[in-house]
Amino acid sequence: MPPSVARLPGNDQTSVMSSRVLGLVRASHPEPAAAVTTVAGLLAVGVGHSPRGVVTVVVTVAASQLAVGWSNDALDAGRDATVGRTDKPVAAGVVGRRVTALAALVAAVTTGAVALTTNPVAASWAMVGLVSALLYNWPLKSSPVSVLPYAVSFGALPAFVVLALPDAPAPPAWLVAAAACLGAGAHFANVLPDLADDARTGVRGLPHRLGPVGSRAAAAGLLLAATATLVLGPPGPPSGVGLAAVAVAVVVPPLSWYAGRAATRPVAAFRAVMLVALIDVVLLVTAGRVG
């Protein structure tokens, strides 16, 4: 009988290659990368970009997110392997550390090249956001200023999107400030469920130094500030929907913490602040034309 197709050498090579490609995709942190890229694309539509402009924004932000995700897993491979993170493709040996680092470099270069097709000022903001995020990966993740790269990178996102418009209009200060608060709040929210695990691997960023209570308070305060800025910042009186969003940002986090106070992991608090973050993203995207 002929050999099974699964045993053919060519098929084995294809399987290995597919596994490596899938590992590279997983190492890019696809969920947050897709979320940030989607928000950037929707914001580009909201501020009045042409279809071509929207594509340019999406490709630039997607490339920067890939660079950040791949560099993160390449840098953390040793620590992830030490604690048995089999869900991490680089640490598990599915894809090589060198290949992942090279992919990050290619993605970073692509970010700058595509951003430059808009104008130099917009491109500089795109690169500020990328460099800031890379600095979080190393060396700021374990420092007392770990929140700073999140604030800078999130703030740079709407600045790039607005400045990439024809004639490069200045982005409204309230839009940049709100995005910065949103990013800073997301940092504390993202770390909440894994404070103990991170501490075991030597990560000592600002949330770890503040502890669960301090991190919950910081996340809630920053997301409330982002919500209020998005509602009160634009010209004209705030809408009823906007005021309702502020009320949600005030009420939901403490209620969730009270409900989940007996839990061993602060998942309820994490979900609450992420709900407020989602509301902030909707407000950010629907802020209207700012060009």
Tab-separated table of C-alpha atoms in Angstrom:
chain	number	residue	atom	x	y	z
A	1	MET	CA	0.000	0.000	0.000
A	2	PRO	CA	1.235	3.571	-0.640
A	3	PRO	CA	2.397	5.506	2.425
A	4	SER	CA	-0.161	7.611	4.243
A	5	VAL	CA	-0.351	11.216	3.080
A	6	ALA	CA	0.287	12.311	6.671
A	7	ARG	CA	3.655	10.544	6.562
A	8	LEU	CA	4.935	12.054	3.332
A	9	PRO	CA	8.080	14.181	3.899
A	10	GLY	CA	6.609	17.135	2.046
A	11	ASN	CA	3.496	17.002	4.184
A	12	ASP	CA	5.631	16.884	7.345
A	13	GLN	CA	7.468	20.022	6.252
A	14	THR	CA	4.168	21.762	5.507
A	15	SER	CA	2.858	20.793	8.930
A	16	VAL	CA	5.950	22.149	10.672
A	17	MET	CA	5.793	25.366	8.669
A	18	SER	CA	2.077	25.796	9.446
A	19	SER	CA	2.781	25.231	13.122
A	20	ARG	CA	5.490	27.897	13.109
A	21	VAL	CA	3.287	30.397	11.287
A	22	LEU	CA	0.468	29.755	13.753
A	23	GLY	CA	2.943	30.154	16.602
A	24	LEU	CA	4.100	33.476	15.174
A	25	VAL	CA	0.493	34.630	14.971
A	26	ARG	CA	-0.128	33.630	18.591
A	27	ALA	CA	3.084	35.352	19.686
A	28	SER	CA	1.826	38.635	18.236
A	29	HIS	CA	-0.828	38.937	20.979
A	30	PRO	CA	-3.571	38.841	18.324
A	31	GLU	CA	-6.548	39.813	20.501
A	32	PRO	CA	-5.275	43.165	21.827
A	33	ALA	CA	-3.574	43.854	18.487
A	34	ALA	CA	-6.864	43.356	16.647
A	35	ALA	CA	-8.743	45.452	19.218
A	36	VAL	CA	-6.377	48.447	19.020
A	37	THR	CA	-6.222	48.252	15.222
A	38	THR	CA	-10.024	48.137	14.987
A	39	VAL	CA	-10.364	51.153	17.269
A	40	ALA	CA	-7.834	53.060	15.142
A	41	GLY	CA	-9.708	52.203	11.951
A	42	LEU	CA	-13.056	53.249	13.394
A	43	LEU	CA	-11.538	56.470	14.721
A	44	ALA	CA	-10.112	57.162	11.259
A	45	VAL	CA	-13.604	56.835	9.805
A	46	GLY	CA	-15.011	59.021	12.582
A	47	VAL	CA	-12.611	61.912	11.977
A	48	GLY	CA	-13.245	61.921	8.240
A	49	HIS	CA	-10.494	59.934	6.521
A	50	SER	CA	-11.005	58.785	2.951
A	51	PRO	CA	-11.073	55.004	2.355
A	52	ARG	CA	-7.405	55.161	1.370
A	53	GLY	CA	-6.596	57.087	4.534
A	54	VAL	CA	-8.426	54.554	6.667
A	55	VAL	CA	-6.408	51.737	5.098
A	56	THR	CA	-3.154	53.613	5.748
A	57	VAL	CA	-4.073	54.137	9.405
A	58	VAL	CA	-5.096	50.502	9.838
A	59	VAL	CA	-1.929	49.115	8.227
A	60	THR	CA	0.304	51.450	10.249
A	61	VAL	CA	-1.327	50.607	13.566
A	62	ALA	CA	-1.515	46.875	12.770
A	63	ALA	CA	2.206	46.793	11.958
A	64	SER	CA	3.066	48.630	15.165
A	65	GLN	CA	0.944	46.242	17.205
A	66	LEU	CA	2.684	43.254	15.630
A	67	ALA	CA	6.079	44.789	16.436
A	68	VAL	CA	5.081	45.302	20.059
A	69	GLY	CA	3.602	41.821	20.494
A	70	TRP	CA	6.476	39.956	18.871
A	71	SER	CA	9.145	41.917	20.714
A	72	ASN	CA	7.332	41.265	23.983
A	73	ASP	CA	7.339	37.495	23.546
A	74	ALA	CA	10.927	37.460	22.289
A	75	LEU	CA	12.124	39.431	25.311
A	76	ASP	CA	10.060	37.439	27.821
A	77	ALA	CA	10.866	33.994	26.409
A	78	GLY	CA	13.309	33.078	29.184
A	79	ARG	CA	11.005	34.152	31.997
A	80	ASP	CA	7.996	32.471	30.375
A	81	ALA	CA	9.905	29.212	29.994
A	82	THR	CA	11.031	29.334	33.634
A	83	VAL	CA	7.448	29.463	34.925
A	84	GLY	CA	6.168	26.894	32.422
A	85	ARG	CA	4.101	29.166	30.185
A	86	THR	CA	3.248	26.542	27.570
A	87	ASP	CA	0.695	28.948	26.083
A	88	LYS	CA	3.577	31.138	24.907
A	89	PRO	CA	4.795	29.866	21.500
A	90	VAL	CA	8.360	31.183	21.857
A	91	ALA	CA	8.795	29.796	25.372
A	92	ALA	CA	7.287	26.467	24.267
A	93	GLY	CA	9.699	26.206	21.337
A	94	VAL	CA	7.009	26.364	18.651
A	95	VAL	CA	8.694	29.350	17.030
A	96	GLY	CA	12.241	30.558	17.539
A	97	ARG	CA	13.154	33.596	19.590
A	98	ARG	CA	15.398	34.928	16.816
A	99	VAL	CA	12.659	34.539	14.190
A	100	THR	CA	10.188	36.349	16.440
A	101	ALA	CA	12.628	39.193	17.069
A	102	LEU	CA	13.300	39.508	13.331
A	103	ALA	CA	9.555	39.627	12.655
A	104	ALA	CA	9.252	42.416	15.222
A	105	LEU	CA	11.999	44.387	13.464
A	106	VAL	CA	10.327	43.993	10.067
A	107	ALA	CA	6.990	45.098	11.532
A	108	ALA	CA	8.607	48.154	13.168
A	109	VAL	CA	10.232	49.217	9.888
A	110	THR	CA	6.909	48.701	8.101
A	111	THR	CA	5.203	50.944	10.650
A	112	GLY	CA	7.498	53.839	9.856
A	113	ALA	CA	7.438	53.282	6.090
A	114	VAL	CA	3.641	53.214	5.858
A	115	ALA	CA	3.195	56.107	8.291
A	116	LEU	CA	5.498	58.269	6.146
A	117	THR	CA	3.030	58.001	3.261
A	118	THR	CA	0.823	60.431	5.221
A	119	ASN	CA	3.106	63.270	6.338
A	120	PRO	CA	6.224	63.569	8.522
A	121	VAL	CA	4.397	65.009	11.539
A	122	ALA	CA	1.827	62.222	11.639
A	123	ALA	CA	4.556	59.637	11.077
A	124	SER	CA	6.526	61.013	14.011
A	125	TRP	CA	3.531	60.496	16.292
A	126	ALA	CA	3.092	56.944	15.021
A	127	MET	CA	6.726	56.246	15.862
A	128	VAL	CA	6.416	57.903	19.282
A	129	GLY	CA	3.601	55.486	20.068
A	130	LEU	CA	5.612	52.511	18.837
A	131	VAL	CA	8.848	53.420	20.613
A	132	SER	CA	6.976	54.081	23.842
A	133	ALA	CA	5.321	50.656	23.694
A	134	LEU	CA	8.662	48.986	22.960
A	135	LEU	CA	10.171	50.749	25.962
A	136	TYR	CA	7.419	49.225	28.083
A	137	ASN	CA	8.495	45.762	26.938
A	138	TRP	CA	12.016	46.649	28.064
A	139	PRO	CA	13.010	48.095	30.444
A	140	LEU	CA	9.981	49.935	31.890
A	141	LYS	CA	7.635	46.982	32.503
A	142	SER	CA	9.237	46.300	35.873
A	143	SER	CA	9.752	49.922	36.859
A	144	PRO	CA	7.715	52.398	38.936
A	145	VAL	CA	6.847	54.263	35.719
A	146	SER	CA	5.380	51.234	33.917
A	147	VAL	CA	2.153	53.163	33.331
A	148	LEU	CA	3.900	55.928	31.377
A	149	PRO	CA	4.337	54.021	28.079
A	150	TYR	CA	0.639	53.097	28.086
A	151	ALA	CA	-0.355	56.733	28.529
A	152	VAL	CA	2.047	57.957	25.838
A	153	SER	CA	1.224	55.248	23.287
A	154	PHE	CA	-2.548	55.542	23.697
A	155	GLY	CA	-2.328	59.314	23.568
A	156	ALA	CA	-0.219	59.166	20.406
A	157	LEU	CA	-2.819	57.010	18.631
A	158	PRO	CA	-5.529	59.673	18.068
A	159	ALA	CA	-2.801	62.269	17.462
A	160	PHE	CA	-1.500	60.161	14.564
A	161	VAL	CA	-4.995	59.475	13.207
A	162	VAL	CA	-5.962	63.172	13.183
A	163	LEU	CA	-2.611	64.457	11.935
A	164	ALA	CA	-2.726	61.935	9.068
A	165	LEU	CA	-5.698	63.839	7.620
A	166	PRO	CA	-5.068	66.170	4.648
A	167	ASP	CA	-3.455	69.432	5.830
A	168	ALA	CA	-2.584	67.715	9.163
A	169	PRO	CA	-4.994	69.502	11.523
A	170	ALA	CA	-3.951	69.722	15.161
A	171	PRO	CA	-5.584	67.007	17.286
A	172	PRO	CA	-7.826	68.359	20.066
A	173	ALA	CA	-6.057	68.295	23.427
A	174	TRP	CA	-9.084	66.680	25.075
A	175	LEU	CA	-8.960	63.760	22.617
A	176	VAL	CA	-5.285	63.049	23.278
A	177	ALA	CA	-5.727	63.469	27.054
A	178	ALA	CA	-8.714	61.129	27.142
A	179	ALA	CA	-6.856	58.458	25.164
A	180	ALA	CA	-3.857	58.772	27.496
A	181	CYS	CA	-6.075	58.293	30.566
A	182	LEU	CA	-7.759	55.335	28.873
A	183	GLY	CA	-4.406	53.708	28.183
A	184	ALA	CA	-3.139	54.293	31.703
A	185	GLY	CA	-6.328	52.879	33.200
A	186	ALA	CA	-6.148	49.876	30.889
A	187	HIS	CA	-2.629	49.151	32.193
A	188	PHE	CA	-3.863	48.764	35.766
A	189	ALA	CA	-6.958	46.833	34.660
A	190	ASN	CA	-4.949	44.452	32.492
A	191	VAL	CA	-2.586	43.542	35.327
A	192	LEU	CA	-5.259	43.070	38.016
A	193	PRO	CA	-5.988	39.341	37.499
A	194	ASP	CA	-2.307	38.397	37.318
A	195	LEU	CA	-0.587	40.457	40.018
A	196	ALA	CA	0.572	37.377	41.948
A	197	ASP	CA	1.763	35.469	38.858
A	198	ASP	CA	3.653	38.488	37.574
A	199	ALA	CA	5.357	38.944	40.921
A	200	ARG	CA	6.582	35.327	40.743
A	201	THR	CA	8.292	36.048	37.429
A	202	GLY	CA	10.031	39.171	38.675
A	203	VAL	CA	7.709	41.817	37.202
A	204	ARG	CA	7.524	44.793	39.567
A	205	GLY	CA	5.690	47.516	37.691
A	206	LEU	CA	3.636	50.263	39.290
A	207	PRO	CA	0.483	48.092	39.710
A	208	HIS	CA	2.493	45.489	41.604
A	209	ARG	CA	3.908	48.160	43.886
A	210	LEU	CA	0.455	49.614	44.570
A	211	GLY	CA	-1.116	46.198	45.141
A	212	PRO	CA	-4.678	45.066	44.292
A	213	VAL	CA	-6.487	47.833	46.184
A	214	GLY	CA	-4.323	50.623	44.828
A	215	SER	CA	-4.453	49.230	41.294
A	216	ARG	CA	-8.241	48.958	41.355
A	217	ALA	CA	-8.510	52.555	42.545
A	218	ALA	CA	-6.041	53.763	39.916
A	219	ALA	CA	-7.846	51.905	37.117
A	220	ALA	CA	-11.240	53.267	38.165
A	221	GLY	CA	-9.984	56.830	38.610
A	222	LEU	CA	-8.155	56.949	35.284
A	223	LEU	CA	-11.048	55.445	33.339
A	224	LEU	CA	-13.454	57.859	35.007
A	225	ALA	CA	-11.135	60.707	33.981
A	226	ALA	CA	-11.101	59.405	30.408
A	227	THR	CA	-14.899	59.167	30.343
A	228	ALA	CA	-15.387	62.653	31.777
A	229	THR	CA	-12.863	64.139	29.343
A	230	LEU	CA	-14.569	62.518	26.357
A	231	VAL	CA	-17.964	63.782	27.517
A	232	LEU	CA	-17.012	67.294	28.673
A	233	GLY	CA	-14.091	67.998	26.337
A	234	PRO	CA	-15.833	68.552	22.977
A	235	PRO	CA	-17.508	71.930	22.333
A	236	GLY	CA	-21.138	72.260	23.378
A	237	PRO	CA	-23.146	70.822	26.240
A	238	PRO	CA	-22.685	67.119	27.111
A	239	SER	CA	-25.312	64.723	25.804
A	240	GLY	CA	-27.570	62.594	27.964
A	241	VAL	CA	-25.751	59.493	26.723
A	242	GLY	CA	-22.443	61.012	27.733
A	243	LEU	CA	-23.649	61.860	31.234
A	244	ALA	CA	-25.018	58.335	31.575
A	245	ALA	CA	-21.572	57.009	30.627
A	246	VAL	CA	-19.994	59.088	33.386
A	247	ALA	CA	-22.528	57.690	35.871
A	248	VAL	CA	-21.639	54.138	34.808
A	249	ALA	CA	-17.933	54.903	35.223
A	250	VAL	CA	-18.626	56.099	38.774
A	251	VAL	CA	-20.962	53.317	39.923
A	252	VAL	CA	-19.926	50.077	38.202
A	253	PRO	CA	-16.346	49.564	39.529
A	254	PRO	CA	-17.144	49.818	43.286
A	255	LEU	CA	-20.236	47.632	42.891
A	256	SER	CA	-18.233	44.938	41.112
A	257	TRP	CA	-15.460	45.027	43.727
A	258	TYR	CA	-18.027	44.633	46.500
A	259	ALA	CA	-19.655	41.703	44.702
A	260	GLY	CA	-16.320	39.963	44.074
A	261	ARG	CA	-14.573	40.749	47.365
A	262	ALA	CA	-14.398	37.052	48.353
A	263	ALA	CA	-12.831	35.918	45.079
A	264	THR	CA	-9.192	34.815	45.022
A	265	ARG	CA	-8.587	36.598	41.708
A	266	PRO	CA	-10.047	40.064	41.052
A	267	VAL	CA	-11.769	39.030	37.818
A	268	ALA	CA	-14.978	40.927	38.632
A	269	ALA	CA	-13.039	44.146	39.128
A	270	PHE	CA	-11.136	43.525	35.907
A	271	ARG	CA	-14.370	43.005	33.981
A	272	ALA	CA	-15.886	46.143	35.462
A	273	VAL	CA	-13.041	48.409	34.474
A	274	MET	CA	-12.924	46.805	31.045
A	275	LEU	CA	-16.641	47.578	30.668
A	276	VAL	CA	-15.879	51.220	31.436
A	277	ALA	CA	-12.939	51.061	29.012
A	278	LEU	CA	-15.272	49.732	26.310
A	279	ILE	CA	-17.653	52.645	26.922
A	280	ASP	CA	-14.689	55.007	26.635
A	281	VAL	CA	-13.670	53.446	23.325
A	282	VAL	CA	-17.191	53.927	21.965
A	283	LEU	CA	-17.159	57.553	23.092
A	284	LEU	CA	-13.713	58.000	21.548
A	285	VAL	CA	-14.761	56.570	18.191
A	286	THR	CA	-18.059	58.472	18.074
A	287	ALA	CA	-16.540	61.799	19.133
A	288	GLY	CA	-17.212	63.134	15.642
A	289	ARG	CA	-15.106	64.889	13.047
A	290	VAL	CA	-12.216	66.724	14.639
A	291	GLY	CA	-10.391	67.759	11.485
